[in-house]
Amino acid sequence: MPRFSFILLLLLLLTGFQEHPRSLEQRLFNEINDVRISRHLPPLRWSGRIAELARDHSSRMMHHHFLSHEDPEHGGPGDRLSMGGVAWRACAENIYEGYGHSDPAHAAIQSWLNSAGHRQNMLSRAYTTSGIGVAINAQGEMIATQLFVAY
């Protein structure tokens, strides 16, 4: 059985297999919480609704070829959260675009940690809830959006 698993994994890698976006979202979320916990911060709670809104923003950026916190049609993070029915008191957003990384979750997190504003969002005690949405195109380009919310 282990030999079969190794061969299957090798075939998937050789054929350009990409990690499923939902799996990548969860991995990003878990690793961000690991970073928070390692710094004695409480973990964020996952929100499926907020993840849907983040996913929509990532998909729109991918399909409409823009990378911005401001969607030309739907506005900024607060606008999108409100339109999506999320009653928030404070919010923030991290976005990331990457291509060709062997571990895209790690690359996104390192990019956010290396940016003062993104790092502040990730490590803020103010935010208690989050959702992450990932879009991946056929060429392997990934766009990730993480929304942070305080109620």
PDB file of C-alpha atoms in Angstrom:
ATOM      1  CA  MET A   1       0.000   0.000   0.000  1.00  0.00           C
ATOM      2  CA  PRO A   2       2.729   2.602   0.765  1.00  0.00           C
ATOM      3  CA  ARG A   3       4.300   1.890  -2.648  1.00  0.00           C
ATOM      4  CA  PHE A   4       0.951   2.563  -4.343  1.00  0.00           C
ATOM      5  CA  SER A   5       0.574   5.868  -2.432  1.00  0.00           C
ATOM      6  CA  PHE A   6       4.073   6.937  -3.461  1.00  0.00           C
ATOM      7  CA  ILE A   7       3.396   6.111  -7.119  1.00  0.00           C
ATOM      8  CA  LEU A   8       0.071   7.963  -7.037  1.00  0.00           C
ATOM      9  CA  LEU A   9       1.689  11.020  -5.468  1.00  0.00           C
ATOM     10  CA  LEU A  10       4.496  10.928  -8.030  1.00  0.00           C
ATOM     11  CA  LEU A  11       1.983  10.716 -10.902  1.00  0.00           C
ATOM     12  CA  LEU A  12      -0.019  13.627  -9.502  1.00  0.00           C
ATOM     13  CA  LEU A  13       3.100  15.772  -9.188  1.00  0.00           C
ATOM     14  CA  LEU A  14       4.330  14.889 -12.677  1.00  0.00           C
ATOM     15  CA  THR A  15       0.963  15.726 -14.256  1.00  0.00           C
ATOM     16  CA  GLY A  16       0.860  19.193 -12.705  1.00  0.00           C
ATOM     17  CA  PHE A  17      -1.584  18.384  -9.917  1.00  0.00           C
ATOM     18  CA  GLN A  18      -2.504  21.465  -7.912  1.00  0.00           C
ATOM     19  CA  GLU A  19      -3.790  21.513  -4.373  1.00  0.00           C
ATOM     20  CA  HIS A  20      -7.546  22.055  -4.210  1.00  0.00           C
ATOM     21  CA  PRO A  21      -8.406  25.659  -3.292  1.00  0.00           C
ATOM     22  CA  ARG A  22     -10.533  24.633  -0.266  1.00  0.00           C
ATOM     23  CA  SER A  23      -7.705  22.529   1.107  1.00  0.00           C
ATOM     24  CA  LEU A  24      -5.303  25.424   0.615  1.00  0.00           C
ATOM     25  CA  GLU A  25      -7.698  27.781   2.416  1.00  0.00           C
ATOM     26  CA  GLN A  26      -7.786  25.525   5.454  1.00  0.00           C
ATOM     27  CA  ARG A  27      -4.031  25.052   5.423  1.00  0.00           C
ATOM     28  CA  LEU A  28      -3.494  28.830   5.284  1.00  0.00           C
ATOM     29  CA  PHE A  29      -5.957  29.368   8.118  1.00  0.00           C
ATOM     30  CA  ASN A  30      -4.398  26.676  10.304  1.00  0.00           C
ATOM     31  CA  GLU A  31      -0.858  27.921   9.697  1.00  0.00           C
ATOM     32  CA  ILE A  32      -1.853  31.516  10.468  1.00  0.00           C
ATOM     33  CA  ASN A  33      -3.381  30.333  13.721  1.00  0.00           C
ATOM     34  CA  ASP A  34      -0.160  28.433  14.446  1.00  0.00           C
ATOM     35  CA  VAL A  35       1.754  31.711  14.011  1.00  0.00           C
ATOM     36  CA  ARG A  36      -0.697  33.499  16.316  1.00  0.00           C
ATOM     37  CA  ILE A  37      -0.494  30.795  18.978  1.00  0.00           C
ATOM     38  CA  SER A  38       3.324  30.762  18.820  1.00  0.00           C
ATOM     39  CA  ARG A  39       3.168  34.459  19.710  1.00  0.00           C
ATOM     40  CA  HIS A  40       0.743  33.871  22.599  1.00  0.00           C
ATOM     41  CA  LEU A  41      -2.242  35.263  20.697  1.00  0.00           C
ATOM     42  CA  PRO A  42      -5.670  33.617  20.630  1.00  0.00           C
ATOM     43  CA  PRO A  43      -6.495  31.674  17.457  1.00  0.00           C
ATOM     44  CA  LEU A  44      -8.980  33.143  15.015  1.00  0.00           C
ATOM     45  CA  ARG A  45     -12.381  31.495  14.557  1.00  0.00           C
ATOM     46  CA  TRP A  46     -13.318  30.330  11.055  1.00  0.00           C
ATOM     47  CA  SER A  47     -16.426  31.779   9.400  1.00  0.00           C
ATOM     48  CA  GLY A  48     -17.830  30.005   6.374  1.00  0.00           C
ATOM     49  CA  ARG A  49     -19.739  33.137   5.340  1.00  0.00           C
ATOM     50  CA  ILE A  50     -16.642  35.335   5.539  1.00  0.00           C
ATOM     51  CA  ALA A  51     -14.707  32.675   3.590  1.00  0.00           C
ATOM     52  CA  GLU A  52     -17.367  32.801   0.841  1.00  0.00           C
ATOM     53  CA  LEU A  53     -16.928  36.562   0.579  1.00  0.00           C
ATOM     54  CA  ALA A  54     -13.125  36.218   0.523  1.00  0.00           C
ATOM     55  CA  ARG A  55     -13.430  33.487  -2.124  1.00  0.00           C
ATOM     56  CA  ASP A  56     -15.622  35.728  -4.254  1.00  0.00           C
ATOM     57  CA  HIS A  57     -13.086  38.567  -4.037  1.00  0.00           C
ATOM     58  CA  SER A  58     -10.202  36.242  -5.026  1.00  0.00           C
ATOM     59  CA  SER A  59     -12.231  34.912  -7.971  1.00  0.00           C
ATOM     60  CA  ARG A  60     -13.175  38.400  -9.129  1.00  0.00           C
ATOM     61  CA  MET A  61      -9.551  39.551  -8.967  1.00  0.00           C
ATOM     62  CA  MET A  62      -8.468  36.480 -10.950  1.00  0.00           C
ATOM     63  CA  HIS A  63     -11.176  36.790 -13.627  1.00  0.00           C
ATOM     64  CA  HIS A  64     -11.104  40.582 -13.969  1.00  0.00           C
ATOM     65  CA  HIS A  65      -7.304  40.885 -13.785  1.00  0.00           C
ATOM     66  CA  PHE A  66      -6.844  43.214 -10.821  1.00  0.00           C
ATOM     67  CA  LEU A  67      -5.121  42.879  -7.462  1.00  0.00           C
ATOM     68  CA  SER A  68      -6.574  45.341  -4.995  1.00  0.00           C
ATOM     69  CA  HIS A  69      -8.474  45.684  -1.747  1.00  0.00           C
ATOM     70  CA  GLU A  70     -10.903  47.849  -3.726  1.00  0.00           C
ATOM     71  CA  ASP A  71     -13.145  45.941  -6.114  1.00  0.00           C
ATOM     72  CA  PRO A  72     -14.218  48.335  -8.915  1.00  0.00           C
ATOM     73  CA  GLU A  73     -17.841  47.150  -8.589  1.00  0.00           C
ATOM     74  CA  HIS A  74     -18.160  45.985  -4.960  1.00  0.00           C
ATOM     75  CA  GLY A  75     -15.922  48.393  -3.038  1.00  0.00           C
ATOM     76  CA  GLY A  76     -13.554  47.691  -0.188  1.00  0.00           C
ATOM     77  CA  PRO A  77     -13.554  44.943   2.440  1.00  0.00           C
ATOM     78  CA  GLY A  78     -16.097  46.671   4.682  1.00  0.00           C
ATOM     79  CA  ASP A  79     -18.457  47.267   1.772  1.00  0.00           C
ATOM     80  CA  ARG A  80     -18.225  43.643   0.673  1.00  0.00           C
ATOM     81  CA  LEU A  81     -18.741  42.322   4.216  1.00  0.00           C
ATOM     82  CA  SER A  82     -21.792  44.540   4.720  1.00  0.00           C
ATOM     83  CA  MET A  83     -23.278  43.575   1.331  1.00  0.00           C
ATOM     84  CA  GLY A  84     -22.693  39.946   2.325  1.00  0.00           C
ATOM     85  CA  GLY A  85     -24.705  40.332   5.523  1.00  0.00           C
ATOM     86  CA  VAL A  86     -21.799  40.367   7.984  1.00  0.00           C
ATOM     87  CA  ALA A  87     -22.398  42.836  10.845  1.00  0.00           C
ATOM     88  CA  TRP A  88     -18.825  43.876  11.642  1.00  0.00           C
ATOM     89  CA  ARG A  89     -17.379  46.470  14.040  1.00  0.00           C
ATOM     90  CA  ALA A  90     -13.823  46.424  12.604  1.00  0.00           C
ATOM     91  CA  CYS A  91     -12.348  44.639   9.608  1.00  0.00           C
ATOM     92  CA  ALA A  92      -9.150  44.216   7.631  1.00  0.00           C
ATOM     93  CA  GLU A  93      -8.000  42.265   4.607  1.00  0.00           C
ATOM     94  CA  ASN A  94      -4.836  40.609   3.320  1.00  0.00           C
ATOM     95  CA  ILE A  95      -4.478  39.664  -0.340  1.00  0.00           C
ATOM     96  CA  TYR A  96      -1.727  37.680  -2.030  1.00  0.00           C
ATOM     97  CA  GLU A  97      -0.859  36.687  -5.583  1.00  0.00           C
ATOM     98  CA  GLY A  98       1.700  33.988  -6.275  1.00  0.00           C
ATOM     99  CA  TYR A  99       2.841  31.604  -8.962  1.00  0.00           C
ATOM    100  CA  GLY A 100       5.179  28.646  -9.107  1.00  0.00           C
ATOM    101  CA  HIS A 101       5.748  28.119  -5.391  1.00  0.00           C
ATOM    102  CA  SER A 102       6.152  24.530  -4.214  1.00  0.00           C
ATOM    103  CA  ASP A 103       4.289  25.504  -1.025  1.00  0.00           C
ATOM    104  CA  PRO A 104       1.918  28.382  -1.870  1.00  0.00           C
ATOM    105  CA  ALA A 105       0.498  28.570   1.676  1.00  0.00           C
ATOM    106  CA  HIS A 106       3.953  29.092   3.152  1.00  0.00           C
ATOM    107  CA  ALA A 107       4.819  31.665   0.457  1.00  0.00           C
ATOM    108  CA  ALA A 108       1.632  33.650   1.165  1.00  0.00           C
ATOM    109  CA  ILE A 109       2.164  33.641   4.920  1.00  0.00           C
ATOM    110  CA  GLN A 110       5.811  34.679   4.592  1.00  0.00           C
ATOM    111  CA  SER A 111       4.815  37.480   2.241  1.00  0.00           C
ATOM    112  CA  TRP A 112       2.212  38.720   4.731  1.00  0.00           C
ATOM    113  CA  LEU A 113       4.636  38.451   7.658  1.00  0.00           C
ATOM    114  CA  ASN A 114       7.237  40.461   5.715  1.00  0.00           C
ATOM    115  CA  SER A 115       4.773  43.339   5.220  1.00  0.00           C
ATOM    116  CA  ALA A 116       4.120  45.532   8.264  1.00  0.00           C
ATOM    117  CA  GLY A 117       0.439  46.154   7.459  1.00  0.00           C
ATOM    118  CA  HIS A 118      -0.366  42.549   6.591  1.00  0.00           C
ATOM    119  CA  ARG A 119       1.534  41.278   9.629  1.00  0.00           C
ATOM    120  CA  GLN A 120      -0.409  43.693  11.847  1.00  0.00           C
ATOM    121  CA  ASN A 121      -3.698  42.308  10.479  1.00  0.00           C
ATOM    122  CA  MET A 122      -2.572  38.698  11.082  1.00  0.00           C
ATOM    123  CA  LEU A 123      -1.356  39.344  14.613  1.00  0.00           C
ATOM    124  CA  SER A 124      -3.955  41.819  15.849  1.00  0.00           C
ATOM    125  CA  ARG A 125      -5.856  40.933  19.028  1.00  0.00           C
ATOM    126  CA  ALA A 126      -8.716  43.089  17.734  1.00  0.00           C
ATOM    127  CA  TYR A 127      -9.860  40.498  15.189  1.00  0.00           C
ATOM    128  CA  THR A 128     -11.540  37.331  16.416  1.00  0.00           C
ATOM    129  CA  THR A 129     -12.975  35.803  13.261  1.00  0.00           C
ATOM    130  CA  SER A 130     -11.654  35.200   9.781  1.00  0.00           C
ATOM    131  CA  GLY A 131     -12.262  33.510   6.473  1.00  0.00           C
ATOM    132  CA  ILE A 132      -9.910  32.813   3.597  1.00  0.00           C
ATOM    133  CA  GLY A 133     -10.775  32.404  -0.069  1.00  0.00           C
ATOM    134  CA  VAL A 134      -8.422  31.087  -2.740  1.00  0.00           C
ATOM    135  CA  ALA A 135      -8.678  31.120  -6.526  1.00  0.00           C
ATOM    136  CA  ILE A 136      -6.283  29.141  -8.718  1.00  0.00           C
ATOM    137  CA  ASN A 137      -6.214  29.320 -12.510  1.00  0.00           C
ATOM    138  CA  ALA A 138      -5.138  26.655 -15.011  1.00  0.00           C
ATOM    139  CA  GLN A 139      -1.587  28.054 -15.107  1.00  0.00           C
ATOM    140  CA  GLY A 140      -1.207  27.587 -11.344  1.00  0.00           C
ATOM    141  CA  GLU A 141      -1.457  31.262 -10.391  1.00  0.00           C
ATOM    142  CA  MET A 142      -2.997  31.638  -6.953  1.00  0.00           C
ATOM    143  CA  ILE A 143      -4.821  34.595  -5.450  1.00  0.00           C
ATOM    144  CA  ALA A 144      -5.718  34.458  -1.765  1.00  0.00           C
ATOM    145  CA  THR A 145      -7.871  36.827   0.255  1.00  0.00           C
ATOM    146  CA  GLN A 146      -8.094  36.740   4.047  1.00  0.00           C
ATOM    147  CA  LEU A 147     -10.748  38.847   5.742  1.00  0.00           C
ATOM    148  CA  PHE A 148     -10.452  39.647   9.451  1.00  0.00           C
ATOM    149  CA  VAL A 149     -13.488  40.688  11.484  1.00  0.00           C
ATOM    150  CA  ALA A 150     -14.260  41.966  14.953  1.00  0.00           C
ATOM    151  CA  TYR A 151     -17.933  42.031  15.980  1.00  0.00           C
TER     152      TYR A 151
END
